[in-house]
Amino acid sequence: MAVEGAPAGYLQDFYGPGHGSHKKIGVLLLHGFTGSPASMRPWAHFLNDRGFTVRVPLIPGHGTRWQDLNKVKWPQWPAKAESELSLLAEECDYVFVFGLSMGGGNTLHVAARAKLREKISGIVLVNPMIHIPDLAINFVGLIKHLVAKRPSVGDDIKKPGVTEWGYDALPTKGVAELHKFL
């Protein structure tokens, strides 16, 4: 079951092959926590329309049901990003990694630790999540055993007609993994 109301295929990995003089420049776009590739699609289409090779992966535990995020471990997130980075590095001379929110944290992780980090020509961070400034996060290891989810901001994009297609709940086990990741 996918996030309710999302257009078919909109929550899945996106790949746009490059063309023209920019086809050897790759861009990896990483979405945020509880989000999906849908939040990055406007950027993906903008860049791909201009010839850049673009990949937008669905990060494990996202784009389906909030319960699925309670089943993943944080190392799966950078592993997915590294896998996509590897694919871009095979076909592009230059690779840039863009991250939104948790995707920004993922970008920093991959840029600092990935085996292919030397293939990264640059990074762009938008509202990068690098820590959680809430004292309650220190208790998430206990809370995750008592409460399965908490309310979420869900879709917080204000532009009319644009949606993130993210979860409307914060899965507490997923938040515990996020805390370990950051």
mmCIF file with all atom_site columns, N, CA and C in Angstrom, residues 21-73:
data_model
loop_
_atom_site.group_PDB
_atom_site.id
_atom_site.type_symbol
_atom_site.label_atom_id
_atom_site.label_alt_id
_atom_site.label_comp_id
_atom_site.label_asym_id
_atom_site.label_entity_id
_atom_site.label_seq_id
_atom_site.pdbx_PDB_ins_code
_atom_site.Cartn_x
_atom_site.Cartn_y
_atom_site.Cartn_z
_atom_site.occupancy
_atom_site.B_iso_or_equiv
_atom_site.pdbx_formal_charge
_atom_site.auth_seq_id
_atom_site.auth_comp_id
_atom_site.auth_asym_id
_atom_site.auth_atom_id
_atom_site.pdbx_PDB_model_num
ATOM 1   N N  . SER A 1 21 ? 25.184 18.611 -23.855 1.00 0.00 ? 21 SER A N  1
ATOM 2   C CA . SER A 1 21 ? 26.488 18.918 -23.259 1.00 0.00 ? 21 SER A CA 1
ATOM 3   C C  . SER A 1 21 ? 26.567 18.628 -21.760 1.00 0.00 ? 21 SER A C  1
ATOM 4   N N  . HIS A 1 22 ? 25.425 18.415 -21.092 1.00 0.00 ? 22 HIS A N  1
ATOM 5   C CA . HIS A 1 22 ? 25.427 18.149 -19.645 1.00 0.00 ? 22 HIS A CA 1
ATOM 6   C C  . HIS A 1 22 ? 25.254 16.676 -19.283 1.00 0.00 ? 22 HIS A C  1
ATOM 7   N N  . LYS A 1 23 ? 25.187 15.796 -20.277 1.00 0.00 ? 23 LYS A N  1
ATOM 8   C CA . LYS A 1 23 ? 24.837 14.404 -19.986 1.00 0.00 ? 23 LYS A CA 1
ATOM 9   C C  . LYS A 1 23 ? 25.864 13.682 -19.117 1.00 0.00 ? 23 LYS A C  1
ATOM 10  N N  . LYS A 1 24 ? 27.093 14.167 -19.068 1.00 0.00 ? 24 LYS A N  1
ATOM 11  C CA . LYS A 1 24 ? 28.131 13.532 -18.241 1.00 0.00 ? 24 LYS A CA 1
ATOM 12  C C  . LYS A 1 24 ? 28.219 14.155 -16.843 1.00 0.00 ? 24 LYS A C  1
ATOM 13  N N  . ILE A 1 25 ? 27.227 14.979 -16.510 1.00 0.00 ? 25 ILE A N  1
ATOM 14  C CA . ILE A 1 25 ? 27.133 15.549 -15.162 1.00 0.00 ? 25 ILE A CA 1
ATOM 15  C C  . ILE A 1 25 ? 25.940 14.897 -14.482 1.00 0.00 ? 25 ILE A C  1
ATOM 16  N N  . GLY A 1 26 ? 26.212 14.186 -13.405 1.00 0.00 ? 26 GLY A N  1
ATOM 17  C CA . GLY A 1 26 ? 25.163 13.469 -12.690 1.00 0.00 ? 26 GLY A CA 1
ATOM 18  C C  . GLY A 1 26 ? 24.760 14.185 -11.421 1.00 0.00 ? 26 GLY A C  1
ATOM 19  N N  . VAL A 1 27 ? 23.485 14.068 -11.100 1.00 0.00 ? 27 VAL A N  1
ATOM 20  C CA . VAL A 1 27 ? 22.961 14.656 -9.874  1.00 0.00 ? 27 VAL A CA 1
ATOM 21  C C  . VAL A 1 27 ? 22.160 13.592 -9.133  1.00 0.00 ? 27 VAL A C  1
ATOM 22  N N  . LEU A 1 28 ? 22.541 13.363 -7.885  1.00 0.00 ? 28 LEU A N  1
ATOM 23  C CA . LEU A 1 28 ? 21.825 12.448 -7.003  1.00 0.00 ? 28 LEU A CA 1
ATOM 24  C C  . LEU A 1 28 ? 21.030 13.296 -6.024  1.00 0.00 ? 28 LEU A C  1
ATOM 25  N N  . LEU A 1 29 ? 19.716 13.121 -6.014  1.00 0.00 ? 29 LEU A N  1
ATOM 26  C CA . LEU A 1 29 ? 18.829 13.886 -5.134  1.00 0.00 ? 29 LEU A CA 1
ATOM 27  C C  . LEU A 1 29 ? 18.294 12.961 -4.043  1.00 0.00 ? 29 LEU A C  1
ATOM 28  N N  . LEU A 1 30 ? 18.486 13.340 -2.773  1.00 0.00 ? 30 LEU A N  1
ATOM 29  C CA . LEU A 1 30 ? 18.082 12.506 -1.639  1.00 0.00 ? 30 LEU A CA 1
ATOM 30  C C  . LEU A 1 30 ? 16.990 13.196 -0.826  1.00 0.00 ? 30 LEU A C  1
ATOM 31  N N  . HIS A 1 31 ? 15.859 12.512 -0.684  1.00 0.00 ? 31 HIS A N  1
ATOM 32  C CA . HIS A 1 31 ? 14.705 13.082 0.027   1.00 0.00 ? 31 HIS A CA 1
ATOM 33  C C  . HIS A 1 31 ? 14.861 12.981 1.542   1.00 0.00 ? 31 HIS A C  1
ATOM 34  N N  . GLY A 1 32 ? 13.918 13.608 2.243   1.00 0.00 ? 32 GLY A N  1
ATOM 35  C CA . GLY A 1 32 ? 13.959 13.666 3.694   1.00 0.00 ? 32 GLY A CA 1
ATOM 36  C C  . GLY A 1 32 ? 13.230 12.541 4.406   1.00 0.00 ? 32 GLY A C  1
ATOM 37  N N  . PHE A 1 33 ? 13.301 12.574 5.726   1.00 0.00 ? 33 PHE A N  1
ATOM 38  C CA . PHE A 1 33 ? 12.692 11.579 6.604   1.00 0.00 ? 33 PHE A CA 1
ATOM 39  C C  . PHE A 1 33 ? 11.175 11.635 6.485   1.00 0.00 ? 33 PHE A C  1
ATOM 40  N N  . THR A 1 34 ? 10.563 10.507 6.319   1.00 0.00 ? 34 THR A N  1
ATOM 41  C CA . THR A 1 34 ? 9.123  10.281 6.083   1.00 0.00 ? 34 THR A CA 1
ATOM 42  C C  . THR A 1 34 ? 8.676  10.789 4.718   1.00 0.00 ? 34 THR A C  1
ATOM 43  N N  . GLY A 1 35 ? 9.600  11.309 3.922   1.00 0.00 ? 35 GLY A N  1
ATOM 44  C CA . GLY A 1 35 ? 9.266  11.823 2.599   1.00 0.00 ? 35 GLY A CA 1
ATOM 45  C C  . GLY A 1 35 ? 9.377  10.754 1.523   1.00 0.00 ? 35 GLY A C  1
ATOM 46  N N  . SER A 1 36 ? 9.513  11.211 0.297   1.00 0.00 ? 36 SER A N  1
ATOM 47  C CA . SER A 1 36 ? 9.589  10.305 -0.846  1.00 0.00 ? 36 SER A CA 1
ATOM 48  C C  . SER A 1 36 ? 10.266 11.030 -2.011  1.00 0.00 ? 36 SER A C  1
ATOM 49  N N  . PRO A 1 37 ? 10.590 10.311 -3.075  1.00 0.00 ? 37 PRO A N  1
ATOM 50  C CA . PRO A 1 37 ? 11.155 10.966 -4.257  1.00 0.00 ? 37 PRO A CA 1
ATOM 51  C C  . PRO A 1 37 ? 10.250 12.064 -4.824  1.00 0.00 ? 37 PRO A C  1
ATOM 52  N N  . ALA A 1 38 ? 8.970  12.011 -4.509  1.00 0.00 ? 38 ALA A N  1
ATOM 53  C CA . ALA A 1 38 ? 8.045  13.035 -5.014  1.00 0.00 ? 38 ALA A CA 1
ATOM 54  C C  . ALA A 1 38 ? 8.489  14.435 -4.606  1.00 0.00 ? 38 ALA A C  1
ATOM 55  N N  . SER A 1 39 ? 9.071  14.572 -3.409  1.00 0.00 ? 39 SER A N  1
ATOM 56  C CA . SER A 1 39 ? 9.496  15.898 -2.950  1.00 0.00 ? 39 SER A CA 1
ATOM 57  C C  . SER A 1 39 ? 10.673 16.429 -3.764  1.00 0.00 ? 39 SER A C  1
ATOM 58  N N  . MET A 1 40 ? 11.386 15.553 -4.445  1.00 0.00 ? 40 MET A N  1
ATOM 59  C CA . MET A 1 40 ? 12.552 15.950 -5.229  1.00 0.00 ? 40 MET A CA 1
ATOM 60  C C  . MET A 1 40 ? 12.264 16.005 -6.729  1.00 0.00 ? 40 MET A C  1
ATOM 61  N N  . ARG A 1 41 ? 11.093 15.557 -7.128  1.00 0.00 ? 41 ARG A N  1
ATOM 62  C CA . ARG A 1 41 ? 10.780 15.495 -8.565  1.00 0.00 ? 41 ARG A CA 1
ATOM 63  C C  . ARG A 1 41 ? 10.833 16.847 -9.277  1.00 0.00 ? 41 ARG A C  1
ATOM 64  N N  . PRO A 1 42 ? 10.351 17.931 -8.678  1.00 0.00 ? 42 PRO A N  1
ATOM 65  C CA . PRO A 1 42 ? 10.482 19.209 -9.398  1.00 0.00 ? 42 PRO A CA 1
ATOM 66  C C  . PRO A 1 42 ? 11.940 19.537 -9.726  1.00 0.00 ? 42 PRO A C  1
ATOM 67  N N  . TRP A 1 43 ? 12.841 19.310 -8.784  1.00 0.00 ? 43 TRP A N  1
ATOM 68  C CA . TRP A 1 43 ? 14.266 19.529 -9.045  1.00 0.00 ? 43 TRP A CA 1
ATOM 69  C C  . TRP A 1 43 ? 14.763 18.552 -10.101 1.00 0.00 ? 43 TRP A C  1
ATOM 70  N N  . ALA A 1 44 ? 14.364 17.292 -9.963  1.00 0.00 ? 44 ALA A N  1
ATOM 71  C CA . ALA A 1 44 ? 14.814 16.253 -10.898 1.00 0.00 ? 44 ALA A CA 1
ATOM 72  C C  . ALA A 1 44 ? 14.427 16.610 -12.327 1.00 0.00 ? 44 ALA A C  1
ATOM 73  N N  . HIS A 1 45 ? 13.186 17.007 -12.520 1.00 0.00 ? 45 HIS A N  1
ATOM 74  C CA . HIS A 1 45 ? 12.720 17.349 -13.868 1.00 0.00 ? 45 HIS A CA 1
ATOM 75  C C  . HIS A 1 45 ? 13.407 18.616 -14.377 1.00 0.00 ? 45 HIS A C  1
ATOM 76  N N  . PHE A 1 46 ? 13.584 19.602 -13.513 1.00 0.00 ? 46 PHE A N  1
ATOM 77  C CA . PHE A 1 46 ? 14.260 20.839 -13.897 1.00 0.00 ? 46 PHE A CA 1
ATOM 78  C C  . PHE A 1 46 ? 15.673 20.534 -14.408 1.00 0.00 ? 46 PHE A C  1
ATOM 79  N N  . LEU A 1 47 ? 16.406 19.740 -13.643 1.00 0.00 ? 47 LEU A N  1
ATOM 80  C CA . LEU A 1 47 ? 17.788 19.410 -14.019 1.00 0.00 ? 47 LEU A CA 1
ATOM 81  C C  . LEU A 1 47 ? 17.851 18.507 -15.245 1.00 0.00 ? 47 LEU A C  1
ATOM 82  N N  . ASN A 1 48 ? 16.991 17.497 -15.280 1.00 0.00 ? 48 ASN A N  1
ATOM 83  C CA . ASN A 1 48 ? 17.000 16.567 -16.404 1.00 0.00 ? 48 ASN A CA 1
ATOM 84  C C  . ASN A 1 48 ? 16.566 17.253 -17.696 1.00 0.00 ? 48 ASN A C  1
ATOM 85  N N  . ASP A 1 49 ? 15.623 18.168 -17.615 1.00 0.00 ? 49 ASP A N  1
ATOM 86  C CA . ASP A 1 49 ? 15.201 18.921 -18.800 1.00 0.00 ? 49 ASP A CA 1
ATOM 87  C C  . ASP A 1 49 ? 16.357 19.729 -19.390 1.00 0.00 ? 49 ASP A C  1
ATOM 88  N N  . ARG A 1 50 ? 17.344 20.043 -18.559 1.00 0.00 ? 50 ARG A N  1
ATOM 89  C CA . ARG A 1 50 ? 18.503 20.814 -19.009 1.00 0.00 ? 50 ARG A CA 1
ATOM 90  C C  . ARG A 1 50 ? 19.693 19.927 -19.368 1.00 0.00 ? 50 ARG A C  1
ATOM 91  N N  . GLY A 1 51 ? 19.459 18.605 -19.395 1.00 0.00 ? 51 GLY A N  1
ATOM 92  C CA . GLY A 1 51 ? 20.467 17.678 -19.881 1.00 0.00 ? 51 GLY A CA 1
ATOM 93  C C  . GLY A 1 51 ? 21.234 16.891 -18.838 1.00 0.00 ? 51 GLY A C  1
ATOM 94  N N  . PHE A 1 52 ? 21.061 17.205 -17.570 1.00 0.00 ? 52 PHE A N  1
ATOM 95  C CA . PHE A 1 52 ? 21.795 16.495 -16.524 1.00 0.00 ? 52 PHE A CA 1
ATOM 96  C C  . PHE A 1 52 ? 21.238 15.087 -16.325 1.00 0.00 ? 52 PHE A C  1
ATOM 97  N N  . THR A 1 53 ? 22.118 14.150 -15.998 1.00 0.00 ? 53 THR A N  1
ATOM 98  C CA . THR A 1 53 ? 21.705 12.797 -15.637 1.00 0.00 ? 53 THR A CA 1
ATOM 99  C C  . THR A 1 53 ? 21.282 12.844 -14.170 1.00 0.00 ? 53 THR A C  1
ATOM 100 N N  . VAL A 1 54 ? 20.070 12.367 -13.892 1.00 0.00 ? 54 VAL A N  1
ATOM 101 C CA . VAL A 1 54 ? 19.507 12.532 -12.546 1.00 0.00 ? 54 VAL A CA 1
ATOM 102 C C  . VAL A 1 54 ? 19.002 11.206 -11.991 1.00 0.00 ? 54 VAL A C  1
ATOM 103 N N  . ARG A 1 55 ? 19.294 10.981 -10.722 1.00 0.00 ? 55 ARG A N  1
ATOM 104 C CA . ARG A 1 55 ? 18.755 9.831  -9.989  1.00 0.00 ? 55 ARG A CA 1
ATOM 105 C C  . ARG A 1 55 ? 18.147 10.329 -8.683  1.00 0.00 ? 55 ARG A C  1
ATOM 106 N N  . VAL A 1 56 ? 16.948 9.826  -8.396  1.00 0.00 ? 56 VAL A N  1
ATOM 107 C CA . VAL A 1 56 ? 16.267 10.119 -7.134  1.00 0.00 ? 56 VAL A CA 1
ATOM 108 C C  . VAL A 1 56 ? 15.807 8.785  -6.557  1.00 0.00 ? 56 VAL A C  1
ATOM 109 N N  . PRO A 1 57 ? 16.543 8.238  -5.598  1.00 0.00 ? 57 PRO A N  1
ATOM 110 C CA . PRO A 1 57 ? 16.151 6.945  -5.040  1.00 0.00 ? 57 PRO A CA 1
ATOM 111 C C  . PRO A 1 57 ? 15.066 7.068  -3.976  1.00 0.00 ? 57 PRO A C  1
ATOM 112 N N  . LEU A 1 58 ? 14.294 6.012  -3.855  1.00 0.00 ? 58 LEU A N  1
ATOM 113 C CA . LEU A 1 58 ? 13.372 5.867  -2.728  1.00 0.00 ? 58 LEU A CA 1
ATOM 114 C C  . LEU A 1 58 ? 14.198 5.272  -1.595  1.00 0.00 ? 58 LEU A C  1
ATOM 115 N N  . ILE A 1 59 ? 14.369 6.028  -0.527  1.00 0.00 ? 59 ILE A N  1
ATOM 116 C CA . ILE A 1 59 ? 15.163 5.581  0.614   1.00 0.00 ? 59 ILE A CA 1
ATOM 117 C C  . ILE A 1 59 ? 14.375 4.506  1.374   1.00 0.00 ? 59 ILE A C  1
ATOM 118 N N  . PRO A 1 60 ? 15.017 3.392  1.771   1.00 0.00 ? 60 PRO A N  1
ATOM 119 C CA . PRO A 1 60 ? 14.306 2.293  2.438   1.00 0.00 ? 60 PRO A CA 1
ATOM 120 C C  . PRO A 1 60 ? 13.422 2.752  3.601   1.00 0.00 ? 60 PRO A C  1
ATOM 121 N N  . GLY A 1 61 ? 12.212 2.189  3.634   1.00 0.00 ? 61 GLY A N  1
ATOM 122 C CA . GLY A 1 61 ? 11.240 2.508  4.675   1.00 0.00 ? 61 GLY A CA 1
ATOM 123 C C  . GLY A 1 61 ? 10.321 3.662  4.326   1.00 0.00 ? 61 GLY A C  1
ATOM 124 N N  . HIS A 1 62 ? 10.534 4.291  3.203   1.00 0.00 ? 62 HIS A N  1
ATOM 125 C CA . HIS A 1 62 ? 9.768  5.473  2.795   1.00 0.00 ? 62 HIS A CA 1
ATOM 126 C C  . HIS A 1 62 ? 8.881  5.155  1.591   1.00 0.00 ? 62 HIS A C  1
ATOM 127 N N  . GLY A 1 63 ? 7.892  6.021  1.359   1.00 0.00 ? 63 GLY A N  1
ATOM 128 C CA . GLY A 1 63 ? 7.064  5.925  0.155   1.00 0.00 ? 63 GLY A CA 1
ATOM 129 C C  . GLY A 1 63 ? 6.043  4.810  0.144   1.00 0.00 ? 63 GLY A C  1
ATOM 130 N N  . THR A 1 64 ? 5.801  4.186  1.279   1.00 0.00 ? 64 THR A N  1
ATOM 131 C CA . THR A 1 64 ? 4.822  3.093  1.345   1.00 0.00 ? 64 THR A CA 1
ATOM 132 C C  . THR A 1 64 ? 3.828  3.373  2.475   1.00 0.00 ? 64 THR A C  1
ATOM 133 N N  . ARG A 1 65 ? 4.106  2.794  3.657   1.00 0.00 ? 65 ARG A N  1
ATOM 134 C CA . ARG A 1 65 ? 3.288  3.025  4.855   1.00 0.00 ? 65 ARG A CA 1
ATOM 135 C C  . ARG A 1 65 ? 4.239  3.398  5.989   1.00 0.00 ? 65 ARG A C  1
ATOM 136 N N  . TRP A 1 66 ? 3.771  4.228  6.918   1.00 0.00 ? 66 TRP A N  1
ATOM 137 C CA . TRP A 1 66 ? 4.654  4.651  8.004   1.00 0.00 ? 66 TRP A CA 1
ATOM 138 C C  . TRP A 1 66 ? 5.187  3.448  8.786   1.00 0.00 ? 66 TRP A C  1
ATOM 139 N N  . GLN A 1 67 ? 4.413  2.367  8.843   1.00 0.00 ? 67 GLN A N  1
ATOM 140 C CA . GLN A 1 67 ? 4.830  1.171  9.578   1.00 0.00 ? 67 GLN A CA 1
ATOM 141 C C  . GLN A 1 67 ? 6.121  0.574  8.996   1.00 0.00 ? 67 GLN A C  1
ATOM 142 N N  . ASP A 1 68 ? 6.317  0.751  7.698   1.00 0.00 ? 68 ASP A N  1
ATOM 143 C CA . ASP A 1 68 ? 7.513  0.202  7.053   1.00 0.00 ? 68 ASP A CA 1
ATOM 144 C C  . ASP A 1 68 ? 8.796  0.884  7.533   1.00 0.00 ? 68 ASP A C  1
ATOM 145 N N  . LEU A 1 69 ? 8.687  2.132  7.941   1.00 0.00 ? 69 LEU A N  1
ATOM 146 C CA . LEU A 1 69 ? 9.860  2.852  8.437   1.00 0.00 ? 69 LEU A CA 1
ATOM 147 C C  . LEU A 1 69 ? 10.288 2.322  9.808   1.00 0.00 ? 69 LEU A C  1
ATOM 148 N N  . ASN A 1 70 ? 9.380  1.662  10.508  1.00 0.00 ? 70 ASN A N  1
ATOM 149 C CA . ASN A 1 70 ? 9.715  1.038  11.791  1.00 0.00 ? 70 ASN A CA 1
ATOM 150 C C  . ASN A 1 70 ? 10.473 -0.270 11.612  1.00 0.00 ? 70 ASN A C  1
ATOM 151 N N  . LYS A 1 71 ? 10.645 -0.729 10.372  1.00 0.00 ? 71 LYS A N  1
ATOM 152 C CA . LYS A 1 71 ? 11.281 -2.026 10.104  1.00 0.00 ? 71 LYS A CA 1
ATOM 153 C C  . LYS A 1 71 ? 12.696 -1.915 9.535   1.00 0.00 ? 71 LYS A C  1
ATOM 154 N N  . VAL A 1 72 ? 13.178 -0.708 9.315   1.00 0.00 ? 72 VAL A N  1
ATOM 155 C CA . VAL A 1 72 ? 14.499 -0.553 8.698   1.00 0.00 ? 72 VAL A CA 1
ATOM 156 C C  . VAL A 1 72 ? 15.540 -0.097 9.720   1.00 0.00 ? 72 VAL A C  1
ATOM 157 N N  . LYS A 1 73 ? 16.783 -0.330 9.395   1.00 0.00 ? 73 LYS A N  1
ATOM 158 C CA . LYS A 1 73 ? 17.916 0.122  10.207  1.00 0.00 ? 73 LYS A CA 1
ATOM 159 C C  . LYS A 1 73 ? 18.634 1.228  9.440   1.00 0.00 ? 73 LYS A C  1
#
